[in-house]
Short mmCIF file of C-alpha atoms and ligand atoms in Angstrom, two decimals:
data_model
loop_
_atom_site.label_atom_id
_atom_site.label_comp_id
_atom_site.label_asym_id
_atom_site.label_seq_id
_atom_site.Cartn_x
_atom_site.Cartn_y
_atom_site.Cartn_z
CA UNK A 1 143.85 102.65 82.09
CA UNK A 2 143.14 102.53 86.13
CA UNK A 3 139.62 102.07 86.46
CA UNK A 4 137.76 105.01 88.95
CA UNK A 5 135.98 103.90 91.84
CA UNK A 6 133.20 105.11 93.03
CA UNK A 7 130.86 105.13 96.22
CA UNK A 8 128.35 102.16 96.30
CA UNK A 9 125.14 102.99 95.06
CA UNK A 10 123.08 104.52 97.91
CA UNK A 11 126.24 105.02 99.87
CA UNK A 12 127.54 108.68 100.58
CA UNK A 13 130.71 110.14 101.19
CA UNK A 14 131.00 112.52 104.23
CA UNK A 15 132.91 115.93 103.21
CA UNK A 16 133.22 118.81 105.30
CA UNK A 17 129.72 120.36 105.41
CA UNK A 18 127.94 116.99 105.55
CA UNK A 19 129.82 115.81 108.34
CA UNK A 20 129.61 118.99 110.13
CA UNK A 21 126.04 118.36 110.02
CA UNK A 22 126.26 114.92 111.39
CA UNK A 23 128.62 116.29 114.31
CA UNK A 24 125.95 119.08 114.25
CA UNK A 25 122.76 116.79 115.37
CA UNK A 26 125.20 114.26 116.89
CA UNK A 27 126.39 116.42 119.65
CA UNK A 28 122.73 117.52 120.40
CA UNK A 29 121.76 114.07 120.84
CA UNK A 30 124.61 113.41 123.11
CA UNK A 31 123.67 116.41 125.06
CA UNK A 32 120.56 114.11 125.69
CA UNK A 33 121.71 110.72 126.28
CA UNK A 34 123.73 113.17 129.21
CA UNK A 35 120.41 115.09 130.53
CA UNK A 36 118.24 112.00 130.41
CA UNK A 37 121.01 109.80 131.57
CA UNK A 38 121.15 107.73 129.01
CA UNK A 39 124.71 105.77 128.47
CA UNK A 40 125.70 105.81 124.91
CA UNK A 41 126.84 102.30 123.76
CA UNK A 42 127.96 100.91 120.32
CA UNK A 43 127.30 97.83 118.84
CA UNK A 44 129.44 95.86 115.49
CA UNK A 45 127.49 96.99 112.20
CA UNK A 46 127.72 93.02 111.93
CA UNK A 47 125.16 90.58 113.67
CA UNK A 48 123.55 87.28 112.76
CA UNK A 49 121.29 87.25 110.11
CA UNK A 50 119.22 85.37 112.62
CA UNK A 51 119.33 88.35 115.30
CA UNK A 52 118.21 90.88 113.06
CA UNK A 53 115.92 89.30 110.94
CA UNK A 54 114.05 87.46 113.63
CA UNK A 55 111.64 90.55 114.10
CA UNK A 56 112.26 92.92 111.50
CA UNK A 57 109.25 92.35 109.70
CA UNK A 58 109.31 90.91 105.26
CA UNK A 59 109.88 94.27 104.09
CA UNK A 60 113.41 95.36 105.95
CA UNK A 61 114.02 91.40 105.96
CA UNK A 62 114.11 91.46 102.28
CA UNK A 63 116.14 94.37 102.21
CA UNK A 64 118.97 93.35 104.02
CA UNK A 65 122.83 92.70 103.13
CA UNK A 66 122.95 89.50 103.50
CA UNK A 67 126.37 87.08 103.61
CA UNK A 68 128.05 84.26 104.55
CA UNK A 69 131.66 84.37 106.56
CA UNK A 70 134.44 82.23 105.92
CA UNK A 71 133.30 79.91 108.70
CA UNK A 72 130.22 79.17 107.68
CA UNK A 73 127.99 81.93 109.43
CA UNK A 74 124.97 83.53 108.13
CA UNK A 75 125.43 87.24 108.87
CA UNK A 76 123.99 90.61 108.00
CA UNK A 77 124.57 94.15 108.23
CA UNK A 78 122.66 95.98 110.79
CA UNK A 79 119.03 96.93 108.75
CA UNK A 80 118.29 98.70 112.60
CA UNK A 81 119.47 99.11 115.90
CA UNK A 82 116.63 98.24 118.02
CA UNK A 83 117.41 94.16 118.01
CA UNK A 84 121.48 94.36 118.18
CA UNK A 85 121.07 96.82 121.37
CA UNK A 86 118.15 94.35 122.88
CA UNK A 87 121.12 91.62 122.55
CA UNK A 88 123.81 93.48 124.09
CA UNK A 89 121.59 94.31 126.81
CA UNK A 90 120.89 90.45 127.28
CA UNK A 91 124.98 89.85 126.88
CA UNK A 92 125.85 92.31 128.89
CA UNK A 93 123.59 94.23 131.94
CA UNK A 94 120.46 92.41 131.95
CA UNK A 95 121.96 89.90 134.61
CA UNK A 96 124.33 92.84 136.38
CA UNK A 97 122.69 96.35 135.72
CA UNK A 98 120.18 97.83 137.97
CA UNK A 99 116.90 98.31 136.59
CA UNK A 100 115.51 100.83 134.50
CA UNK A 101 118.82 100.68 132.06
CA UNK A 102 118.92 103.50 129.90
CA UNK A 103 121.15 102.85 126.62
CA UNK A 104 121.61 105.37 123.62
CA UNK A 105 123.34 104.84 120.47
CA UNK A 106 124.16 106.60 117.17
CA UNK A 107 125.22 103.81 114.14
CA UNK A 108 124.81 103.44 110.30
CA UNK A 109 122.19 101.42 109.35
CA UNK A 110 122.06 99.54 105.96
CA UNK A 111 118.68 98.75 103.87
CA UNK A 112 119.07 98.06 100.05
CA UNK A 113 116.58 100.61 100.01
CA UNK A 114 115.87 102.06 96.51
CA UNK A 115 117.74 105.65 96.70
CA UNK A 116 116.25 108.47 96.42
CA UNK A 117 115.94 111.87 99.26
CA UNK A 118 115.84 110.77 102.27
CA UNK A 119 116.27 107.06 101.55
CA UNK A 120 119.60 105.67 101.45
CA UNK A 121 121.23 102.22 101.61
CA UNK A 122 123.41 103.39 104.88
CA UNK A 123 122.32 106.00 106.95
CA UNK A 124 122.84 107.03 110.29
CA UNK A 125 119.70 106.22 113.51
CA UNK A 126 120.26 107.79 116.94
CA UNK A 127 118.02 106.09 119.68
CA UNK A 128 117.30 105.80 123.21
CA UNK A 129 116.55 102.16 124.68
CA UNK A 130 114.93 102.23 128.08
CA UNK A 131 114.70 98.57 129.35
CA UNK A 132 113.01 97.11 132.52
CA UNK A 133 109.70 99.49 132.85
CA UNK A 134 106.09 98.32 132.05
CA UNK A 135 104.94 101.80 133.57
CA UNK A 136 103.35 104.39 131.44
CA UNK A 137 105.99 106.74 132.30
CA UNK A 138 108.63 105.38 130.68
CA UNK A 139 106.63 105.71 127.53
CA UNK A 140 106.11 109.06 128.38
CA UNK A 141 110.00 109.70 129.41
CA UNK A 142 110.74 108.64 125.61
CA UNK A 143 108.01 110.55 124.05
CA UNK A 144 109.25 113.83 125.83
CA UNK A 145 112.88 112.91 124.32
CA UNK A 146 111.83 112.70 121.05
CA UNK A 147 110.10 115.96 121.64
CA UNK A 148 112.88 117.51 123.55
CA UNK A 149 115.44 116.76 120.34
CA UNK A 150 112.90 118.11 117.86
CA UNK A 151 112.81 121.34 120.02
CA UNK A 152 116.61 121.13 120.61
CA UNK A 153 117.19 120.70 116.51
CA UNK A 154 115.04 123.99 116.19
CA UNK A 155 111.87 122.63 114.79
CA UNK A 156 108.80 124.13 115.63
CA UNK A 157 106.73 122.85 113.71
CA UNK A 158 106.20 118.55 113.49
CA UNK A 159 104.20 116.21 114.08
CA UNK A 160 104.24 112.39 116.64
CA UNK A 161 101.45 110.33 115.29
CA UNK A 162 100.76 107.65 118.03
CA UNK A 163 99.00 104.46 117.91
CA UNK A 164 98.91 101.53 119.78
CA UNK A 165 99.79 98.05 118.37
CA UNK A 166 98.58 96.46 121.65
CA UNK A 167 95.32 97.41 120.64
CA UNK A 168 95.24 95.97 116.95
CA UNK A 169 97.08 93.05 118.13
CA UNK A 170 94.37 92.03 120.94
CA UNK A 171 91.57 92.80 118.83
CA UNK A 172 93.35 90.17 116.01
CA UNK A 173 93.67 87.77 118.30
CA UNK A 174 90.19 87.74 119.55
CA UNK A 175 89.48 87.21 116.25
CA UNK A 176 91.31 84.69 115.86
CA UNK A 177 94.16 85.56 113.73
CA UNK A 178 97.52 84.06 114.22
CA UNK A 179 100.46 85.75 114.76
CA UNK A 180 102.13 85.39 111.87
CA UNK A 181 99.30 86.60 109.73
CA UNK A 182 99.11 89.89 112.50
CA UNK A 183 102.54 90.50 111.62
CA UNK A 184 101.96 90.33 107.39
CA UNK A 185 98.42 92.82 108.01
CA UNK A 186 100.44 95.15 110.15
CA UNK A 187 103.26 95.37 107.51
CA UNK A 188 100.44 95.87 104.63
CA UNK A 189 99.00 98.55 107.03
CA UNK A 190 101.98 100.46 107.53
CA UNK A 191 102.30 100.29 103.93
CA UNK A 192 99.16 101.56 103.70
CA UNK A 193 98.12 98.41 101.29
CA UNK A 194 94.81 98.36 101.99
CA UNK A 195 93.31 96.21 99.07
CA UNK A 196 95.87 93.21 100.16
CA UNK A 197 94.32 93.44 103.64
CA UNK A 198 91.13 92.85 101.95
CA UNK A 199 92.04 89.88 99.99
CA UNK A 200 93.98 88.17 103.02
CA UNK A 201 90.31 88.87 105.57
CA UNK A 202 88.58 87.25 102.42
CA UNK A 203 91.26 84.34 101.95
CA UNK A 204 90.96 83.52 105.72
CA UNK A 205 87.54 83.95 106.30
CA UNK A 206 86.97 86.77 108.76
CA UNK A 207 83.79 87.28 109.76
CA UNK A 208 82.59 90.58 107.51
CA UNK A 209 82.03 92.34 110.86
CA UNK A 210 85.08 91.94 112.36
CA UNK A 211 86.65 93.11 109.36
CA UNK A 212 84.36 96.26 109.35
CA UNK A 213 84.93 96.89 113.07
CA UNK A 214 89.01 96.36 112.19
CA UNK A 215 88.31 99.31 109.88
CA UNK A 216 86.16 101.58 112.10
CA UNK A 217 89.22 100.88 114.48
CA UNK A 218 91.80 102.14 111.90
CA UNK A 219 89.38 105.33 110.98
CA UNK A 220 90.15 106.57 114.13
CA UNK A 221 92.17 109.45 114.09
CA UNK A 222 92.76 112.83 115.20
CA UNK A 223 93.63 115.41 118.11
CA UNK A 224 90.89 114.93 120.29
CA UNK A 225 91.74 111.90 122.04
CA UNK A 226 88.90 111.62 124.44
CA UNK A 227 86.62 110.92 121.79
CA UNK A 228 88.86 108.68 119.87
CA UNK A 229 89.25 106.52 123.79
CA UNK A 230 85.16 106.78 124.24
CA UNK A 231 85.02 105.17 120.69
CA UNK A 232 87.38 102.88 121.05
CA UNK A 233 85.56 101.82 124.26
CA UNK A 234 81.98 101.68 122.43
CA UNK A 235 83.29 99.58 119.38
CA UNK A 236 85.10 97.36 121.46
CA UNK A 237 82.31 96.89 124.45
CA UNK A 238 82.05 92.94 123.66
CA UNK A 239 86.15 92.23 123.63
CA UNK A 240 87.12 92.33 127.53
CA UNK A 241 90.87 91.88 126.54
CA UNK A 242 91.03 94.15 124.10
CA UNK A 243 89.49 96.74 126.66
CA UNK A 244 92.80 96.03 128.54
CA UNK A 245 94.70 97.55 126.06
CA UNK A 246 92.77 100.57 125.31
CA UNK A 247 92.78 101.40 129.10
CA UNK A 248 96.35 101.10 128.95
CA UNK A 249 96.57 103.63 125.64
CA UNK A 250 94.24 106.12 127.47
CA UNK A 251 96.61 106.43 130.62
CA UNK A 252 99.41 107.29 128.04
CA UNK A 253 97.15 110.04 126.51
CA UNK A 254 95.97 111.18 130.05
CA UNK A 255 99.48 111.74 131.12
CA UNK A 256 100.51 113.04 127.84
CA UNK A 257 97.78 115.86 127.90
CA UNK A 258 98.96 117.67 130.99
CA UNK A 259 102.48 117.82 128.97
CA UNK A 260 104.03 120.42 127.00
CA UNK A 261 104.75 117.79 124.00
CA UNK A 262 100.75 117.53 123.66
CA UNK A 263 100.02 119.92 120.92
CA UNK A 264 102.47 118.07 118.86
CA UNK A 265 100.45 114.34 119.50
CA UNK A 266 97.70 113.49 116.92
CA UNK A 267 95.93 109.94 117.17
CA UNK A 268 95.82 107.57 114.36
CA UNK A 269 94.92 104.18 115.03
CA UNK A 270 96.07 103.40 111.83
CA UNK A 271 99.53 103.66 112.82
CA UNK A 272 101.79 100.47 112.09
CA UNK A 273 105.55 99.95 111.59
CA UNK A 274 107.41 97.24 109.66
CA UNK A 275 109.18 96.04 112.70
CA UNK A 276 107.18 93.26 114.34
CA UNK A 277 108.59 93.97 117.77
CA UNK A 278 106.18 96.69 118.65
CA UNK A 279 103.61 95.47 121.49
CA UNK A 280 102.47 98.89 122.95
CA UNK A 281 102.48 102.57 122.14
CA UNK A 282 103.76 102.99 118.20
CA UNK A 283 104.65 106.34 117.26
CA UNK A 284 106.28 107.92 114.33
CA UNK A 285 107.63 111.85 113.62
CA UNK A 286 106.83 114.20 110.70
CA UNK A 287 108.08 117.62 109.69
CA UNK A 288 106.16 119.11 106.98
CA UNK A 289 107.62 118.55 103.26
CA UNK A 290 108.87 115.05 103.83
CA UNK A 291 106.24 112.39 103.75
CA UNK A 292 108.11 110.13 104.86
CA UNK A 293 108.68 109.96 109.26
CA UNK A 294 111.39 111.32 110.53
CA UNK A 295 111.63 109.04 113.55
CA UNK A 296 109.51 106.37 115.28
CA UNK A 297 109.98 104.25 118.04
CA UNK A 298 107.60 102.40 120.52
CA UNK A 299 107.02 99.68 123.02
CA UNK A 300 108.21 95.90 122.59
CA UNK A 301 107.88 93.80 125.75
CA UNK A 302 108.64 90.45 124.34
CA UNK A 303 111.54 90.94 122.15
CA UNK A 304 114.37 90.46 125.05
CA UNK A 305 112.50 87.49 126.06
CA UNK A 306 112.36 86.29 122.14
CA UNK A 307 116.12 86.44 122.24
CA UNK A 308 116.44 84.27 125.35
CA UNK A 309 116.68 86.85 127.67
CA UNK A 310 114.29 86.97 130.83
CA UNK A 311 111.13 88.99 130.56
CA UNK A 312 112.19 92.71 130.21
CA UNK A 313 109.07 95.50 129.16
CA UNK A 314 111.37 98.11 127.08
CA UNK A 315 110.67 101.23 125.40
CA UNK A 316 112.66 103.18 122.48
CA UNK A 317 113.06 105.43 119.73
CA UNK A 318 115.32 105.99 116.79
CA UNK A 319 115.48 109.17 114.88
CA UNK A 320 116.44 108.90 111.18
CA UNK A 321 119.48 111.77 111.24
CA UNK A 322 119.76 111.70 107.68
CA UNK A 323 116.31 113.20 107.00
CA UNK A 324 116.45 115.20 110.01
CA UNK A 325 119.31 117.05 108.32
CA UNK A 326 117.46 117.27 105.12
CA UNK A 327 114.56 118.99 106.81
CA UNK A 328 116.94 120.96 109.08
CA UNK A 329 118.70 122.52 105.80
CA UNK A 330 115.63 123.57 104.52
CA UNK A 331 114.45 125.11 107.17
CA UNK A 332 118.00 127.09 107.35
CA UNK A 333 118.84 125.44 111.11
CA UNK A 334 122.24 124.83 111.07
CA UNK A 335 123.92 127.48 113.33
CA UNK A 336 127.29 127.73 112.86
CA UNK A 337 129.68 129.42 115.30
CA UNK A 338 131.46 132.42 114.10
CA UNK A 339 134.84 130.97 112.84
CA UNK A 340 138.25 132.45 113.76
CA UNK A 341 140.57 130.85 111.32
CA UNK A 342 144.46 131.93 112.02
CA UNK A 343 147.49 131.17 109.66
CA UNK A 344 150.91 131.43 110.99
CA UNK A 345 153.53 132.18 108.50
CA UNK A 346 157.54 131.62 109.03
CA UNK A 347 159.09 133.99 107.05
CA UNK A 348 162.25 131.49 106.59
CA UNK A 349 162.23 127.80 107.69
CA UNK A 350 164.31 129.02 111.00
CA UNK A 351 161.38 130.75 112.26
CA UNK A 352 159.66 127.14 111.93
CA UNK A 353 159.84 125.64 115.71
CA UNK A 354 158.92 129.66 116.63
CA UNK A 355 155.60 129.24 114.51
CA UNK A 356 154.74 125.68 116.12
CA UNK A 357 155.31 127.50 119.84
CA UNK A 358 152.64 130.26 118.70
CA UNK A 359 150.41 127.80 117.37
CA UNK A 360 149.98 125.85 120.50
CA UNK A 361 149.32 128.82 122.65
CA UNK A 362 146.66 130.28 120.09
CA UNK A 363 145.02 126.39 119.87
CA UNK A 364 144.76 126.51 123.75
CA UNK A 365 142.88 130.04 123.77
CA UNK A 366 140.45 127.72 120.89
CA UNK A 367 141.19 129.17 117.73
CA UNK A 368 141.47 127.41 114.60
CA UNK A 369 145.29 127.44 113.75
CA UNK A 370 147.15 126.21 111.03
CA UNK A 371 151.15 126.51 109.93
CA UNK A 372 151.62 127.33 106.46
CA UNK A 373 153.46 124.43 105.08
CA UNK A 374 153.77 125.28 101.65
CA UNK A 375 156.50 128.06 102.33
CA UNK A 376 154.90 130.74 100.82
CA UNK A 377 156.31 134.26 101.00
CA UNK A 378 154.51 137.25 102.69
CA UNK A 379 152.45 138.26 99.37
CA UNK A 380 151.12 134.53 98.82
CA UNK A 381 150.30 133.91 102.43
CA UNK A 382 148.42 137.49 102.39
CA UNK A 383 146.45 136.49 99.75
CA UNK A 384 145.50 132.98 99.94
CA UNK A 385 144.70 134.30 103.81
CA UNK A 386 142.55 136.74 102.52
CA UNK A 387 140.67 134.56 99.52
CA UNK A 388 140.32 131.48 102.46
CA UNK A 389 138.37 133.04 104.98
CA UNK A 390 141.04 133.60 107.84
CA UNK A 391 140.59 136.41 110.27
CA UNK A 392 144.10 136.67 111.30
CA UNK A 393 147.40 135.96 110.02
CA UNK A 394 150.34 136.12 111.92
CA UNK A 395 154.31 136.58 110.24
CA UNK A 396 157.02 135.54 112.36
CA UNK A 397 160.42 136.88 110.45
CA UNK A 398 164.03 136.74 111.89
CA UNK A 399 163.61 139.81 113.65
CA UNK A 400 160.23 138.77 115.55
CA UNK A 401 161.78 135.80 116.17
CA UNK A 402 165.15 137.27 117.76
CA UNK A 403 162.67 139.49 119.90
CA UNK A 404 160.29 136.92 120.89
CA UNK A 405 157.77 138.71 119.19
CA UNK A 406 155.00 137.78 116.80
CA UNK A 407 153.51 140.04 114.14
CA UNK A 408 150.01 139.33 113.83
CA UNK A 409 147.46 140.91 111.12
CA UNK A 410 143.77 141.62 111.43
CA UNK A 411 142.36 140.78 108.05
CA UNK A 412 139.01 142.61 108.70
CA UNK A 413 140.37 145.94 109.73
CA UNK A 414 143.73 145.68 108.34
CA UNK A 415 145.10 146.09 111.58
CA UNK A 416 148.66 145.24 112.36
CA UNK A 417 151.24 144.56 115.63
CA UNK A 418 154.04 143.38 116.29
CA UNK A 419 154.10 142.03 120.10
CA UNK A 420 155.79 139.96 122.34
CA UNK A 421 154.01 135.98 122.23
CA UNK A 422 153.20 136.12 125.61
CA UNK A 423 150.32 139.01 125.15
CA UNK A 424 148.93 137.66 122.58
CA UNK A 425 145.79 136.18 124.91
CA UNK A 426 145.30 140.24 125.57
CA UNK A 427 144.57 140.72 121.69
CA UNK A 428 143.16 137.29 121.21
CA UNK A 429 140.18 136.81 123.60
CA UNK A 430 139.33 133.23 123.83
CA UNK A 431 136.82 131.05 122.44
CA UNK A 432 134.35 128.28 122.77
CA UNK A 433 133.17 126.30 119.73
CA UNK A 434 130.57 123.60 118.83
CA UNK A 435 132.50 121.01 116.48
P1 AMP B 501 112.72 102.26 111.37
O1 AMP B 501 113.83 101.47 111.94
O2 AMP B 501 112.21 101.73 110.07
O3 AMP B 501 111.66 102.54 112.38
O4 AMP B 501 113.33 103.68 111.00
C1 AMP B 501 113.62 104.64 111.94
C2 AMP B 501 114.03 105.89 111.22
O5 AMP B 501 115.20 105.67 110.45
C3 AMP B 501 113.00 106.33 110.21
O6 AMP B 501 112.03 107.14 110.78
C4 AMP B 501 113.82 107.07 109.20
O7 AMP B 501 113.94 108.41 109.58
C5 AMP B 501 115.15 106.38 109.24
N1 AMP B 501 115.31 105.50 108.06
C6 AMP B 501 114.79 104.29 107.83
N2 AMP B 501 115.18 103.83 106.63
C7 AMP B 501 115.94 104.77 106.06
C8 AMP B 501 116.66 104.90 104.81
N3 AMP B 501 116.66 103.95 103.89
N4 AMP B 501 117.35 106.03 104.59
C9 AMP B 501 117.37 107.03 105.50
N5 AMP B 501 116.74 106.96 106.69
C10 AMP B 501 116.03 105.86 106.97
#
């Protein structure tokens, strides 16, 4: 017996609906990447392990698909798109482009995630990069997109939780925590593992103030930003450098607050992500009835520079399209254009070439249009018409054929005529569609 094969697990096929749906927030991304002037790239779902896993933080690193080509080379399968775009950037533009280089992409990820809703081992992330800007406003500028495409998707309601690693990061280092350990708290943190943060302040002997001050930080949360800033400020009075980087946050939320997008923002110094790239602004996206984000994105300044690159601030996003589609369909946001589905019917193969003519000149006016190549008679085209969904079906017999005429059907009203194949445009107006 042949043995049935099967998707790999955490893997999904694509049929009709589901890749509508794709097309669906695709094409509204696209219609982004074109208003913000973004330039959509692509990069090979293949990259050294090295490149990917130099910042990705343990969790994704251990989650990657891992291999070895026949040459010898230690690769992976894209577990994000954040580092491959960051090297094509350096390959590419960073020595020709002018700066601020706006790059979007849309690309399957893979993760050996363990499946379950909303988690797969490939799914699709659609981001904007915006590299060569230290400036608030190009954190803004990618704040206001991910806004923008939550609007544009039809979501009214959501969430963008922002924190700022810049913060936690100068605070750690002013206590005197290395990087690498900054990296494993922040990855605990975004797992929300609190206890292990305990045992690793007790295994490397922070001082128990710094550790309570660490936690007052992370308590912060909430809408009202200018009291989270004036705390901020009043915990951190004695740590100069970490000042720095809370004046830099507040400008973000300054800006932010005269925006549209800022009754969506709520503060949460608690915010961390696995990736280890993240040296500013950190923000993730929530709809209600998934717990788990949406999207996220931030600020990482150093990773172009980490992959040999000269120094390059750069900003981003990536929006997790697979959930978004999940949330979308329960929300009922799909809107799908009115379909005009035509069949043509010869009524003997020597009305075939007559049928193809129509059919172009019905395409053109943007109709759906399909030749019936199963040779059915009248009575089976009628009905399969009818049971399929078609609005219109159009016979062309000997006779219609002889005359240069086209009989075409209404299925909704029953209506019939037989006319010549240049008026049909006056019967069929024409139309636009969203693929
Ligand atoms: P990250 O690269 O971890 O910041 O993820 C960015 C976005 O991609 C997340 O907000 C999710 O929406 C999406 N994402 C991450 N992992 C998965 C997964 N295993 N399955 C589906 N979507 C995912």
């Amino acid at each position: 017996m042949s043995k049935m094969f099967r998707t790999v697990r955490g893997m999904r096929d694509y049929l009709k609906e589901d890749r509508w749906r794709l097309n669906y927030v695709n094409s509204i991304v696209r219609e982004l990447y074109y208003k913000y002037n973004y330039d959509e790239v692509s990069t090979p779902i293949v990259e050294f392990f090295d490149l990917v896993a130099a910042k990705a933080g343990a969790e994704i690193r251990e989650k990657m698909f891992v291999f070895e080509d026949k040459g010898g080379r230690l690769l992976a399968l894209r577990p994000e798109m954040t580092a491959p775009i960051a090297r094509l950037y350096i390959e590419n533009l960073m020595r020709s482009a002018p700066k601020p280089v706006r790059l979007g992409y849309i690309g399957t990820c893979y993760r050996y995630d363990n499946p379950q809703r909303g988690r797969y081992r490939e799914f699709w992330q659609a981001g904007f990069e915006l590299f060569g800007s230290d400036y608030p406003e190009s954190d803004i500028e990618i704040l206001n997109i991910a806004y923008d495409l939550m609007g544009k998707l039809g979501f009214t309601e959501f969430k963008i939780k922002i924190g700022h690693i810049g913060v936690l990061r100068s605070f750690f280092s002013v206590i005197k925590i290395p990087d690498e350990l900054q990296d494993t708290i922040l990855g605990l943190l975004d797992k929300r593992e609190m206890g292990k943060i305990e045992e690793i302040m007790k295994e490397n002997n922070i001082p128990e103030n710094a550790v309570k001050l660490f936690y007052n930080i992370l308590n912060l949360k909430g809408k009202e930003y200018t009291t989270i800033i004036n705390q901020l400020n009043n915990l951190l009075s004695e740590y100069p450098e970490v000042l720095g980087e809370v004046e830099k946050f507040t400008i973000i939320l300054q800006l932010l607050s005269k925006l549209d997008i800022f009754k969506k923002i709520e503060v949460d110094m608690s915010l961390a992500r696995g990736l280890e790239y993240y040296t500013g602004l950190i923000f993730e996206i929530f709809v209600e009835g998934l717990d788990i984000a949406v999207g996220g994105g931030g600020r990482y300044d150093k990773l172009v520079e980490l992959f040999g690159g000269e120094h390059t601030p750069a900003v981003g996003f990536a929006a997790g399209i697979d959930r978004l589609i999940i949330a979308m369909d329960e929300r009922n946001l799909f809107r799908k254009p009115l379909e005009k589905k035509i069949l043509i019917t010869p009524l003997t193969p020597r009305q075939i070439p007559a049928c193809f003519i129509t059919a172009s000149k019905i395409r053109e006016l943007g109709y759906k249009t399909e030749v019936d190549v199963l040779r059915r008679n009248i009575k089976r085209a009628l009905s399969y018409a009818v049971s399929n969904n078609y609005s219109i079906i159009i016979f062309i017999g000997e006779k219609e054929e002889k005359e240069n005429k086209v009989t075409v059907k209404k299925l909704d009203s029953g209506e019939q005529h037989t006319i010549n194949v240049e008026e049909i445009s006056s019967i069929l107006t024409p139309v636009v569609n969203r693929y």
